[in-house]
Coordinates of C-alpha atoms in Angstrom, one line a residue:
M1 CA -11.8 8.9 -42.0
G2 CA -12.8 6.5 -39.3
T3 CA -11.5 6.0 -35.8
L4 CA -9.2 3.1 -34.9
S5 CA -9.1 1.7 -31.4
Q6 CA -6.0 0.6 -29.6
D7 CA -7.0 -3.0 -30.2
Q8 CA -7.3 -2.3 -34.0
L9 CA -3.9 -0.7 -34.0
N10 CA -2.6 -3.6 -32.1
R11 CA -3.9 -6.2 -34.5
A12 CA -2.6 -4.2 -37.5
L13 CA 0.9 -4.0 -36.0
I14 CA 0.9 -7.7 -35.0
E15 CA 0.0 -8.7 -38.5
R16 CA 2.6 -6.5 -40.2
Q17 CA 5.3 -7.6 -37.8
M18 CA 4.6 -11.2 -38.6
L19 CA 3.6 -12.1 -35.1
R20 CA 0.1 -13.5 -35.7
E21 CA 1.3 -16.5 -37.8
R22 CA 4.9 -17.5 -38.4
A23 CA 5.8 -16.9 -42.1
G24 CA 7.6 -19.0 -44.6
M25 CA 9.8 -16.1 -45.8
S26 CA 13.6 -16.0 -46.0
A27 CA 15.5 -14.2 -43.3
L28 CA 16.7 -11.6 -45.8
A29 CA 13.2 -10.9 -47.1
T30 CA 11.9 -10.6 -43.5
I31 CA 14.7 -8.2 -42.5
E32 CA 13.7 -6.0 -45.5
H33 CA 10.0 -6.2 -44.8
L34 CA 10.6 -5.2 -41.1
F35 CA 12.8 -2.4 -42.4
G36 CA 15.6 -3.6 -40.1
I37 CA 15.8 -5.4 -36.8
Q38 CA 17.0 -3.9 -33.5
A39 CA 20.4 -5.4 -32.7
Q40 CA 21.7 -3.7 -29.6
E41 CA 22.2 -7.2 -28.2
P42 CA 24.1 -9.4 -30.7
K43 CA 21.8 -12.4 -30.4
S44 CA 18.5 -10.5 -30.4
P45 CA 17.9 -10.7 -34.2
Y46 CA 18.0 -14.5 -34.1
L47 CA 15.3 -14.6 -31.5
G48 CA 13.3 -11.9 -33.4
L49 CA 13.4 -14.0 -36.6
W50 CA 12.7 -17.3 -34.7
T51 CA 9.5 -15.8 -33.3
R52 CA 8.4 -14.6 -36.8
L53 CA 9.5 -17.4 -39.1
R54 CA 8.8 -21.1 -39.6
N55 CA 11.8 -23.3 -39.6
F56 CA 14.3 -20.5 -39.1
Q57 CA 17.8 -21.6 -38.3
P58 CA 20.7 -19.4 -37.0
K59 CA 23.0 -20.3 -39.9
E60 CA 20.8 -18.5 -42.3
L61 CA 21.4 -15.2 -40.6
E62 CA 25.1 -16.0 -40.0
D63 CA 25.5 -16.6 -43.7
L64 CA 23.8 -13.3 -44.5
L65 CA 26.3 -11.5 -42.3
T66 CA 29.4 -13.3 -43.5
N67 CA 28.4 -13.0 -47.1
R68 CA 27.8 -9.2 -46.7
E69 CA 24.1 -9.4 -47.6
A70 CA 23.2 -8.0 -44.2
V71 CA 25.1 -5.8 -41.8
R72 CA 25.0 -4.5 -38.2
M73 CA 25.4 -0.7 -38.0
L74 CA 24.3 2.5 -36.2
L75 CA 21.0 3.6 -37.7
M76 CA 17.5 4.6 -36.5
R77 CA 17.6 6.6 -33.2
G78 CA 21.3 6.2 -33.1
T79 CA 21.1 2.5 -32.1
I80 CA 22.5 -0.7 -33.7
H81 CA 20.2 -2.3 -36.2
L82 CA 20.5 -5.3 -38.5
V83 CA 19.6 -4.4 -42.0
S84 CA 20.0 -5.7 -45.6
A85 CA 23.0 -4.3 -47.5
R86 CA 20.7 -2.4 -49.8
D87 CA 18.9 -0.7 -46.8
A88 CA 22.2 0.0 -45.1
L89 CA 23.3 2.2 -48.0
G90 CA 20.0 3.8 -48.4
L91 CA 19.1 4.5 -44.7
R92 CA 22.4 5.6 -43.2
P93 CA 22.6 9.0 -44.9
H94 CA 19.3 9.9 -43.3
T95 CA 20.7 9.4 -39.8
Q96 CA 23.7 11.7 -40.2
L97 CA 22.0 15.0 -39.1
K98 CA 20.9 13.4 -35.8
L99 CA 24.4 11.9 -35.2
D100 CA 26.0 15.3 -36.0
R101 CA 23.8 17.0 -33.5
E102 CA 24.9 14.5 -30.8
L103 CA 28.5 15.5 -31.4
Q104 CA 27.5 19.1 -30.7
S105 CA 25.3 18.5 -27.7
G106 CA 25.9 15.0 -26.4
P107 CA 28.0 13.8 -23.5
F108 CA 31.3 14.2 -25.3
A109 CA 30.5 17.6 -26.8
A110 CA 32.6 19.6 -24.3
R111 CA 35.7 17.3 -24.9
L112 CA 35.3 17.6 -28.7
K113 CA 35.0 21.3 -28.8
G114 CA 37.3 23.0 -31.3
L115 CA 37.9 19.9 -33.4
D116 CA 37.3 19.7 -37.1
F117 CA 35.0 16.6 -37.3
D118 CA 35.4 16.2 -41.0
E119 CA 39.2 16.1 -40.6
I120 CA 38.9 13.5 -37.9
A121 CA 36.5 11.5 -40.0
E122 CA 38.8 11.4 -43.0
A123 CA 41.7 10.4 -40.9
G124 CA 39.6 7.7 -39.2
R125 CA 38.3 6.4 -42.5
K126 CA 41.8 5.7 -43.7
I127 CA 42.6 3.8 -40.5
L128 CA 39.5 1.7 -40.4
D129 CA 39.4 0.9 -44.1
D130 CA 43.0 -0.1 -44.0
T131 CA 42.7 -2.3 -40.8
P132 CA 39.2 -2.9 -39.4
Q133 CA 39.3 -2.4 -35.6
G134 CA 37.4 -1.0 -32.7
T135 CA 36.6 2.7 -32.6
A136 CA 38.6 3.1 -29.3
D137 CA 41.6 1.4 -31.0
A138 CA 41.2 3.8 -34.0
G139 CA 40.9 6.6 -31.4
R140 CA 44.4 5.7 -30.1
R141 CA 45.8 6.1 -33.6
L142 CA 44.1 9.5 -33.9
K143 CA 45.5 10.6 -30.5
E144 CA 48.9 10.5 -32.1
R145 CA 47.7 13.5 -34.2
W146 CA 45.5 15.0 -31.6
P147 CA 47.5 14.3 -28.4
D148 CA 45.4 16.6 -26.2
R149 CA 42.2 14.6 -26.7
E150 CA 41.1 11.3 -25.1
H151 CA 41.2 8.3 -27.4
T152 CA 37.7 7.2 -26.4
V153 CA 36.3 10.6 -27.3
L154 CA 38.0 10.6 -30.7
G155 CA 36.6 7.1 -31.2
N156 CA 33.2 8.3 -30.4
A157 CA 33.5 11.0 -33.0
L158 CA 34.2 8.3 -35.6
R159 CA 31.2 6.4 -34.5
N160 CA 29.0 9.3 -35.3
K161 CA 30.7 10.8 -38.4
L162 CA 31.4 7.5 -40.3
A163 CA 28.9 4.9 -41.5
L164 CA 30.6 2.0 -39.7
V165 CA 29.5 -1.7 -39.8
Q166 CA 30.4 -4.2 -37.1
L167 CA 32.1 -7.1 -38.8
P168 CA 31.6 -10.8 -38.1
P169 CA 32.2 -12.7 -35.8
R170 CA 30.3 -9.9 -34.0
G171 CA 26.7 -10.8 -34.2
L172 CA 27.1 -14.4 -35.0
W173 CA 25.0 -17.1 -33.2
H174 CA 27.6 -19.8 -32.7
S175 CA 30.5 -17.5 -32.0
S176 CA 31.0 -13.8 -31.3
G177 CA 33.6 -11.1 -30.7
R178 CA 34.0 -7.5 -29.9
A179 CA 32.9 -4.8 -32.2
V180 CA 35.4 -4.4 -35.0
C181 CA 34.5 -1.9 -37.6
T182 CA 35.1 -0.6 -41.1
T183 CA 33.1 1.8 -43.3
V184 CA 30.0 0.5 -45.0
E185 CA 31.4 1.6 -48.3
N186 CA 34.6 -0.4 -47.8
W187 CA 32.7 -3.5 -46.6
L188 CA 30.1 -3.5 -49.3
G189 CA 32.1 -2.0 -52.1
R190 CA 29.4 0.5 -53.0
P191 CA 28.7 4.1 -52.1
Q192 CA 25.9 5.3 -49.9
Q193 CA 22.9 6.6 -51.7
A194 CA 20.0 8.0 -49.6
M195 CA 16.7 6.4 -50.4
D196 CA 13.9 8.8 -51.2
K197 CA 12.0 10.0 -48.0
E198 CA 8.7 9.0 -49.6
E199 CA 10.0 5.4 -49.9
L200 CA 11.2 5.5 -46.3
V201 CA 7.8 6.6 -45.1
L202 CA 5.9 4.1 -47.3
R203 CA 8.0 1.2 -46.0
Y204 CA 7.7 2.3 -42.5
L205 CA 3.9 2.3 -42.8
G206 CA 4.1 -1.2 -44.4
A207 CA 5.9 -2.5 -41.3
F208 CA 4.4 -0.4 -38.5
G209 CA 1.3 1.4 -39.7
P210 CA -1.2 2.9 -39.3
A211 CA 0.9 5.6 -37.8
T212 CA 1.1 9.4 -37.0
V213 CA 3.8 11.7 -38.3
M214 CA 5.2 11.7 -34.8
D215 CA 5.3 7.9 -34.8
A216 CA 7.4 7.8 -37.9
Q217 CA 9.7 10.5 -36.5
Q218 CA 10.1 8.5 -33.3
W219 CA 11.1 5.4 -35.2
S220 CA 13.5 7.0 -37.6
G221 CA 15.0 9.8 -35.5
L222 CA 14.2 12.2 -38.4
T223 CA 12.4 15.5 -38.1
R224 CA 10.1 17.4 -40.5
L225 CA 8.5 14.3 -41.9
A226 CA 5.2 16.1 -42.0
E227 CA 6.2 17.5 -45.4
T228 CA 6.8 14.0 -46.7
F229 CA 3.4 12.8 -45.4
A230 CA 1.7 15.8 -47.0
A231 CA 3.3 14.9 -50.4
L232 CA 2.1 11.3 -50.0
R233 CA -1.4 12.1 -48.8
P234 CA -3.1 11.4 -52.2
R235 CA -1.6 7.9 -52.0
L236 CA -2.5 7.1 -48.4
V237 CA -5.7 6.6 -46.4
T238 CA -6.2 8.4 -43.1
F239 CA -7.9 7.5 -39.8
R240 CA -8.0 9.0 -36.3
T241 CA -6.9 7.6 -33.0
E242 CA -9.4 7.5 -30.1
A243 CA -7.6 10.7 -28.9
G244 CA -8.2 12.4 -32.3
K245 CA -4.7 12.2 -33.8
E246 CA -4.4 11.7 -37.5
L247 CA -3.1 8.3 -38.6
F248 CA -1.8 7.5 -42.1
D249 CA -1.7 4.1 -43.8
L250 CA -1.2 2.3 -47.1
P251 CA -4.6 1.7 -48.7
D252 CA -4.2 -2.1 -49.1
A253 CA -2.3 -2.8 -45.9
P254 CA -3.9 -5.3 -43.5
R255 CA -6.0 -4.0 -40.7
P256 CA -7.5 -7.1 -39.1
D257 CA -10.6 -7.3 -36.9
P258 CA -9.6 -6.4 -33.3
D259 CA -10.9 -9.8 -32.1
T260 CA -8.5 -11.7 -34.3
P261 CA -6.8 -14.3 -32.1
V262 CA -3.1 -13.8 -31.5
P263 CA -0.8 -16.5 -30.1
V264 CA 1.8 -16.1 -27.4
R265 CA 5.0 -14.6 -28.7
L266 CA 8.4 -14.2 -27.0
L267 CA 10.2 -11.0 -28.0
P268 CA 13.9 -10.3 -27.6
E269 CA 15.4 -7.2 -26.0
F270 CA 14.4 -3.9 -27.6
D271 CA 12.2 -5.6 -30.3
N272 CA 11.0 -3.4 -33.2
I273 CA 7.4 -3.6 -32.1
L274 CA 8.2 -1.9 -28.8
L275 CA 10.2 1.1 -30.1
A276 CA 8.6 2.2 -33.4
H277 CA 5.9 4.6 -32.2
A278 CA 5.7 7.8 -30.2
D279 CA 2.6 6.3 -28.6
R280 CA 3.4 2.7 -27.7
R281 CA 0.1 1.8 -26.0
R282 CA -0.9 -0.2 -29.0
V283 CA 1.4 -2.9 -27.6
I284 CA 2.6 -1.9 -24.2
A285 CA 1.1 0.2 -21.4
D286 CA 2.9 3.4 -20.4
D287 CA 3.6 2.1 -16.9
R288 CA 5.4 -0.9 -18.4
L289 CA 7.9 1.0 -20.6
G290 CA 10.6 0.5 -18.0
V291 CA 11.0 -3.1 -18.9
V292 CA 11.8 -2.1 -22.5
I293 CA 14.2 0.7 -21.5
G294 CA 15.8 -1.8 -19.1
G295 CA 16.4 -4.2 -22.0
K296 CA 14.3 -7.1 -20.7
P297 CA 12.9 -9.6 -23.2
T298 CA 9.1 -9.5 -23.2
V299 CA 6.1 -11.8 -23.6
L300 CA 3.1 -10.9 -25.7
V301 CA -0.2 -12.4 -24.7
D302 CA -3.2 -11.5 -26.9
G303 CA -0.9 -9.0 -28.6
Y304 CA 0.1 -7.0 -25.5
V305 CA 3.2 -7.1 -23.2
V306 CA 2.2 -8.9 -20.0
A307 CA 5.5 -10.4 -18.7
T308 CA 9.3 -10.5 -19.1
W309 CA 11.3 -13.6 -19.7
A310 CA 14.9 -14.7 -19.1
I311 CA 17.1 -17.6 -20.0
S312 CA 19.7 -19.1 -17.6
K313 CA 23.1 -20.5 -18.3
E314 CA 21.5 -23.9 -18.2
R315 CA 19.2 -22.7 -20.9
T316 CA 16.0 -22.9 -18.9
I317 CA 13.5 -20.1 -19.4
S318 CA 11.8 -18.3 -16.6
V319 CA 8.8 -15.8 -16.9
D320 CA 8.1 -12.9 -14.6
Y321 CA 4.5 -11.8 -15.0
I322 CA 3.7 -8.1 -14.7
D323 CA 0.1 -8.9 -13.8
Q324 CA -1.6 -12.2 -13.1
Q325 CA -2.7 -14.3 -16.1
P326 CA -5.3 -17.1 -16.2
K327 CA -3.9 -20.6 -16.0
S328 CA -4.8 -21.2 -19.6
R329 CA -2.7 -18.3 -20.7
Q330 CA 0.2 -19.3 -18.4
K331 CA 0.1 -22.7 -20.0
A332 CA 0.3 -21.2 -23.5
V333 CA 3.3 -19.1 -22.4
A334 CA 5.0 -22.2 -20.9
E335 CA 4.5 -24.1 -24.2
E336 CA 6.0 -21.3 -26.2
C337 CA 9.0 -21.2 -23.7
D338 CA 9.4 -24.9 -24.3
R339 CA 9.5 -24.4 -28.0
L340 CA 12.2 -21.7 -27.7
R341 CA 14.2 -23.8 -25.3
D342 CA 14.2 -26.7 -27.7
W343 CA 15.2 -24.5 -30.6
I344 CA 18.1 -23.0 -28.7
R345 CA 19.3 -26.4 -27.5
G346 CA 18.9 -27.8 -31.0

């Protein structure tokens, strides 16, 4: 059991997140390798794939959404993710306990008190499977049955109790629309079947390791994963952080030299790499977490967040440095911005 420095953890994460060298993989294979892509902002997955893949074009992801090979739905940490159809059916059952807890203690809890959530969910399922619509619209239908409750509150209950997918054109590159939903079972024509927790942990490590138990719990929103890690221990290797915390990893996973060169990369809002660990210092300093929470796209230089970027209506890209960078690095950032601008305009 050796010790891994922050730079070693950084290079391992960069490699597994396909940010050292753009890959020649398909968009679907990449989405599955990454174990989902954060999709709070509808266009973010396109940028996340562009920065990781060679020759990626938006139509490839649009086709996955319209052909029902990938979906946008509420998953890890109660946020919208883009995942493959297979992973949608396997991951969603694992999020239910957290979403149920939100109904009991979240901002709508007092206004939902006394309701039978299963009864609401069954009524909502019939509405949304018959006619896909927004959850607030479905809430208006439910208000006919529960007239003493607000339609937005009833709609929020459906958001938590049902496995809902957001249907195209929501999430398309060349067009978009408001969030219209139906159940994942109705959209995909298959039932949910929870993947084994051991598979969940192994795939997490493949995309985000080496990692602590708390890291995996932060990413997934699940609790009590220590038992799963304990069962997997004979199949894993272990290390320590510089602070002495135990890290788990796949034996054959890449752990590059900490001096491995890393090119400039532009990340979209809430990118996976920024949200998948309890200790995010392997890629972003604690005093910079505000830019992630604020939903700003970020710039990686030498594997770490050093700036934010924004695109104007005229499709010009500006960079706001958090700390000063040498001219050579600023030039590399500008060149990557030019590549993104050309791709967007193309």
